[in-house]
Short mmCIF file of C-alpha atoms in Angstrom, two decimals:
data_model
loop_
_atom_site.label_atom_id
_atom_site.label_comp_id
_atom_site.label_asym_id
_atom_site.label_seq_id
_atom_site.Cartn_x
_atom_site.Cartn_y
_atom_site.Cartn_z
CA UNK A 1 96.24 164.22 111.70
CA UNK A 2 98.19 165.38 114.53
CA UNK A 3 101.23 167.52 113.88
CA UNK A 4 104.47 165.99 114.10
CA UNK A 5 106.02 168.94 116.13
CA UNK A 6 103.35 168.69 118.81
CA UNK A 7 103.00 164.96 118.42
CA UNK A 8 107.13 165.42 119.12
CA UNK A 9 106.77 167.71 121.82
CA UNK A 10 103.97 164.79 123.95
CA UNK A 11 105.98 161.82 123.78
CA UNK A 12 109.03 163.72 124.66
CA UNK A 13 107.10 165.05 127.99
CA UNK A 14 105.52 161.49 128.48
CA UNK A 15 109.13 159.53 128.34
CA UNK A 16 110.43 162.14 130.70
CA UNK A 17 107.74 161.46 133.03
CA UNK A 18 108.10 158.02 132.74
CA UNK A 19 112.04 158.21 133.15
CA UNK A 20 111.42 160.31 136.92
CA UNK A 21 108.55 158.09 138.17
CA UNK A 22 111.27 155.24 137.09
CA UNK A 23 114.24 156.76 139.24
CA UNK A 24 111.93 158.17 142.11
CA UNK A 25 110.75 154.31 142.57
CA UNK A 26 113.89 152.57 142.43
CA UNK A 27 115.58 155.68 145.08
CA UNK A 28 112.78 154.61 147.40
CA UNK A 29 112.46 150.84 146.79
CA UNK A 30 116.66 151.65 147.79
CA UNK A 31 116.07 152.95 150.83
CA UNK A 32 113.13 150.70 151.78
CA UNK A 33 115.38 147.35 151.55
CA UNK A 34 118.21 149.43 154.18
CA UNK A 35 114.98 149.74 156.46
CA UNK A 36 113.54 147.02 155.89
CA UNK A 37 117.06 145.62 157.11
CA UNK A 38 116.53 147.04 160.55
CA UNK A 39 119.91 148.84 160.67
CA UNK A 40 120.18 150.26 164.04
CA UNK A 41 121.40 154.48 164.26
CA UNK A 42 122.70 155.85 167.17
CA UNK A 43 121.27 159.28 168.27
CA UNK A 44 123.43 162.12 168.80
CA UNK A 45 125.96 162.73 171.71
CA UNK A 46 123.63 164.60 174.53
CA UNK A 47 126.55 166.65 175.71
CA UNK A 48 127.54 167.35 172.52
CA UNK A 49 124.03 168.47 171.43
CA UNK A 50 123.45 170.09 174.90
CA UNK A 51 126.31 172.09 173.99
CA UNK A 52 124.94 173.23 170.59
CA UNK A 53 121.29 174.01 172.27
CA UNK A 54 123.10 176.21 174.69
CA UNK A 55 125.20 178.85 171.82
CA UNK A 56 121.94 178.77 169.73
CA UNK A 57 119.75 179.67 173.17
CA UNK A 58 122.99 182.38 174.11
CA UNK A 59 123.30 184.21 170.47
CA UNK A 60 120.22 183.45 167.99
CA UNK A 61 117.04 182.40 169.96
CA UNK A 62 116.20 181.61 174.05
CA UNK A 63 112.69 180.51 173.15
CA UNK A 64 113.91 177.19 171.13
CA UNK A 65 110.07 175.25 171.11
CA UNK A 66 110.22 172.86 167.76
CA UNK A 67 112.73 171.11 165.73
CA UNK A 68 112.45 169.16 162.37
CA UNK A 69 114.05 166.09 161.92
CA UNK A 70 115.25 166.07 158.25
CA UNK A 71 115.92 162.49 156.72
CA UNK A 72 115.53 160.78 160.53
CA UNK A 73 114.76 157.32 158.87
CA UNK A 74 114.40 155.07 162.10
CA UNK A 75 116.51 157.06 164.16
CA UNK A 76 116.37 157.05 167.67
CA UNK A 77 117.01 161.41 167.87
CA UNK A 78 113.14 161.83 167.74
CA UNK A 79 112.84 160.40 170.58
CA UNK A 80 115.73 162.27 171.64
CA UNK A 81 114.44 166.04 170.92
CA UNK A 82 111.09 164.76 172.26
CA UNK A 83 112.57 164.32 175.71
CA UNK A 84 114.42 167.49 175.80
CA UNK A 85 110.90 168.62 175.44
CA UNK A 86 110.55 170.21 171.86
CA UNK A 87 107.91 169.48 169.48
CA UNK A 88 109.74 167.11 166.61
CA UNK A 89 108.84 166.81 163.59
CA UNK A 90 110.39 163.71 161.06
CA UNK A 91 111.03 163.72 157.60
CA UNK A 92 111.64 160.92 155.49
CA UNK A 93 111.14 159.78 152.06
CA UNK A 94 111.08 155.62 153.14
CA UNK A 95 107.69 154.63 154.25
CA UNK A 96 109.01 151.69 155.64
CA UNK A 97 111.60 153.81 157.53
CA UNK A 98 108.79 155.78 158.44
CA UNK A 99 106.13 152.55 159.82
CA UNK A 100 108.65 150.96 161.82
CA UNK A 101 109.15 154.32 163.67
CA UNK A 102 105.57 154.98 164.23
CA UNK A 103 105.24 151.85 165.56
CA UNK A 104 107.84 152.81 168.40
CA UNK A 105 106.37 156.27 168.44
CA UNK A 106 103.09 154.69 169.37
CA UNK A 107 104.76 152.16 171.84
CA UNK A 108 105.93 155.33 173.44
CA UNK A 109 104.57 157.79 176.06
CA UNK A 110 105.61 160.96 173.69
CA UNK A 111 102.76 162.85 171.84
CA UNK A 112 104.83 165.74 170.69
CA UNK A 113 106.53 163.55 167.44
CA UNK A 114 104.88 163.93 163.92
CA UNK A 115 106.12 162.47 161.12
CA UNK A 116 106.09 163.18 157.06
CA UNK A 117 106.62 161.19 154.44
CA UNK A 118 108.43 163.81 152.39
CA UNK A 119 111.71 163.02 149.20
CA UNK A 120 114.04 165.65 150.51
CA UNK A 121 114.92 166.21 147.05
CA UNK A 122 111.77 167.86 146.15
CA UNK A 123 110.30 169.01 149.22
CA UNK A 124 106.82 170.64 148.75
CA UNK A 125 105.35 170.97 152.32
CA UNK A 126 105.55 174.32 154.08
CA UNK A 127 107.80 173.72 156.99
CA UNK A 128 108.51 176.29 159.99
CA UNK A 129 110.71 175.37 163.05
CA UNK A 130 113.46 177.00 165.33
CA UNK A 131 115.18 174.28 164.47
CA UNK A 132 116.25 172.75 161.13
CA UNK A 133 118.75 169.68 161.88
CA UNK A 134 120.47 166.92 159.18
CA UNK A 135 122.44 164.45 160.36
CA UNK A 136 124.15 162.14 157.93
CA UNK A 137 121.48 162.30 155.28
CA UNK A 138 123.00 165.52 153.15
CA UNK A 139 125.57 163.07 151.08
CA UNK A 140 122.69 161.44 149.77
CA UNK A 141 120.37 164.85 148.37
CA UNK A 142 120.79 164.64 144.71
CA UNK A 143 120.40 169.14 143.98
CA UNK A 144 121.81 170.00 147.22
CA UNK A 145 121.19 173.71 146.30
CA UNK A 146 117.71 173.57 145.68
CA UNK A 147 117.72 171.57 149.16
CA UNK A 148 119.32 174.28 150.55
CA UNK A 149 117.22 177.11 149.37
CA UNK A 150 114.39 175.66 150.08
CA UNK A 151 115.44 175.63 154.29
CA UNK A 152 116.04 178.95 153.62
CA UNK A 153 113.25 180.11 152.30
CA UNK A 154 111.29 178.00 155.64
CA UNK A 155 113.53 179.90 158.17
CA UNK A 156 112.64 182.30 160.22
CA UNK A 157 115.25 184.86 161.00
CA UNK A 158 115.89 183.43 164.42
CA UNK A 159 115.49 179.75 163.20
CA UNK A 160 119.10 177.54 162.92
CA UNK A 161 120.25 174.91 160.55
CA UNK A 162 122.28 172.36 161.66
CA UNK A 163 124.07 170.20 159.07
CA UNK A 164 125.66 167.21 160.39
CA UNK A 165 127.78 165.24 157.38
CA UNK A 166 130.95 162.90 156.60
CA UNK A 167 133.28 164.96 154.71
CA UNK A 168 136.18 164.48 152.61
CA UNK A 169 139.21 166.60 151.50
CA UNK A 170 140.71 167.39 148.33
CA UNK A 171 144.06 166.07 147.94
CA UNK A 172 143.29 163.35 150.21
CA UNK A 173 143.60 159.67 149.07
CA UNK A 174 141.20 157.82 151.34
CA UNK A 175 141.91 154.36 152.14
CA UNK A 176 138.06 153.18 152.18
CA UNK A 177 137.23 153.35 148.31
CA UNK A 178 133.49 154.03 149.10
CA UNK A 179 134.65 157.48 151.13
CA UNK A 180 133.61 159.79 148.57
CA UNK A 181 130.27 157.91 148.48
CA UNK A 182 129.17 158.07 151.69
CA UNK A 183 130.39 162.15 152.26
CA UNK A 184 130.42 165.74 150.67
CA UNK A 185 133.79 167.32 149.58
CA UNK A 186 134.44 169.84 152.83
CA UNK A 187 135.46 173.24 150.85
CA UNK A 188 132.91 173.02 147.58
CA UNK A 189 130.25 172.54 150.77
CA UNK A 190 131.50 175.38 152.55
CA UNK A 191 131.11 177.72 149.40
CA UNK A 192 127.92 176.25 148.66
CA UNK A 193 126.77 177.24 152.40
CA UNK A 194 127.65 180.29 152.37
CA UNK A 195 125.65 181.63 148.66
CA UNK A 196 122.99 180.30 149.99
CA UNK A 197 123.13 181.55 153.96
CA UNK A 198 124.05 184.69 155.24
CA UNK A 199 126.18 183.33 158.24
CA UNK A 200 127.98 179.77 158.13
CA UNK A 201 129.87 178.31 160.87
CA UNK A 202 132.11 175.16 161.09
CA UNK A 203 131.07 174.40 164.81
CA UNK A 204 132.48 171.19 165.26
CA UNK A 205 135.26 169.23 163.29
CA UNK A 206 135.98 165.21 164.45
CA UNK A 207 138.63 163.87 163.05
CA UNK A 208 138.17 160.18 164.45
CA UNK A 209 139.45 157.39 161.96
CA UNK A 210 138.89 157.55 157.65
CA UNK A 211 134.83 156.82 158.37
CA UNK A 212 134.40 159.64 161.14
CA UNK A 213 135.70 162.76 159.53
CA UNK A 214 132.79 164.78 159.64
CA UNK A 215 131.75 168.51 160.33
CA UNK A 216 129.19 170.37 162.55
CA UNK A 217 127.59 173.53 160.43
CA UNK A 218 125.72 175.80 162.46
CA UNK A 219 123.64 178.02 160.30
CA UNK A 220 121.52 181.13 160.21
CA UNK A 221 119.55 182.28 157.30
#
């Protein structure tokens, strides 16, 4: 007869197995519907990113080659990087997210985009790039720590991270309800960044309307 303790012990492990495999389906089968949805995303300013290329070229590293996308969903910024002429690499944990982009990719005359299907909450691949870059998808990492230290630990001492997020202030009664949803409180982000990187810089700070609050961090590990 089995003993109870161990007996205990298994169909404690398999319910908590069961639980994850529960959430991690409905988290994707969320994001799949917003694809599936065809929501269109805008990629980033090219001034504004020119900008950024240029300081990270000037004071960490002139020999910028390769950049990963992380959480580019159907974004058009592959495409974007690609021109510029790195080698891009997209990350996403929606497979739909990830088909309808291929299918542009393919449409396309690049052959210097890759993309992974990858939950950026438990990333396992081994990722290297000069570039590490997350725009708007940060809110939405459930242990942003263990995101965090896990870019880290991929960087190479000349490689950047640039964090791109909606942000929120204490104190601040926002008139769209959903605010705090949709961004990261800016100082308990700030102190996070900074036990987890050596250097941490607020780059850029927009302060367009309740939606577009959001912050530029420019990182090094």
């Amino acid at each position: 007869m089995p003993d109870p303790i161990k007996k205990s012990f298994l169909l404690g492990w398999f319910f908590a197995i069961l639980i994850a495999a529960i959430i991690k389906y409905v988290y994707m089968n969320k994001w799949d519907k917003i694809f599936e949805s065809k929501p269109k995303y805008k990629p980033l300013n090219d001034i504004f990113f020119q900008k950024l290329l240029e300081k990270v070229k000037k004071e960490i590293n002139p020999n910028l080659k390769n950049i990963i996308d992380l959480g580019c969903g159907t974004s058009r910024s592959v495409f974007q990087f690609a021109r510029m002429g790195f080698d891009v690499v997209g990350v996403d944990f929606s497979e739909v997210a990830l088909s309808a982009l291929q299918n542009d990719i393919d449409d396309s005359d690049f052959n210097n985009i890759k993309l992974i299907n990858q939950d950026l909450n438990d990333i396992t691949l081994d990722l290297e790039a000069d570039i590490f870059i997350c725009v708007f998808t940060y809110t939405f990492i459930n242990d942003k720590e263990k995101f965090l230290k896990k870019i880290k630990s991929s960087m190479k001492e000349d490689s950047v991270f640039v964090l791109i997020t909606p942000v929120t202030h204490e104190n601040v009664k926002y008139l769209e309800i959903d605010k705090p949803q949709i961004a990261v409180e800016y100082s308990s982000t700030v102190k996070l960044l900074k036990s987890v990187f050596s250097v941490v810089e607020d780059y850029h700070h927009d302060y367009i309307g309740a939606r577009e609050d959001y912050v530029t961090f420019l990182v090094k590990k």
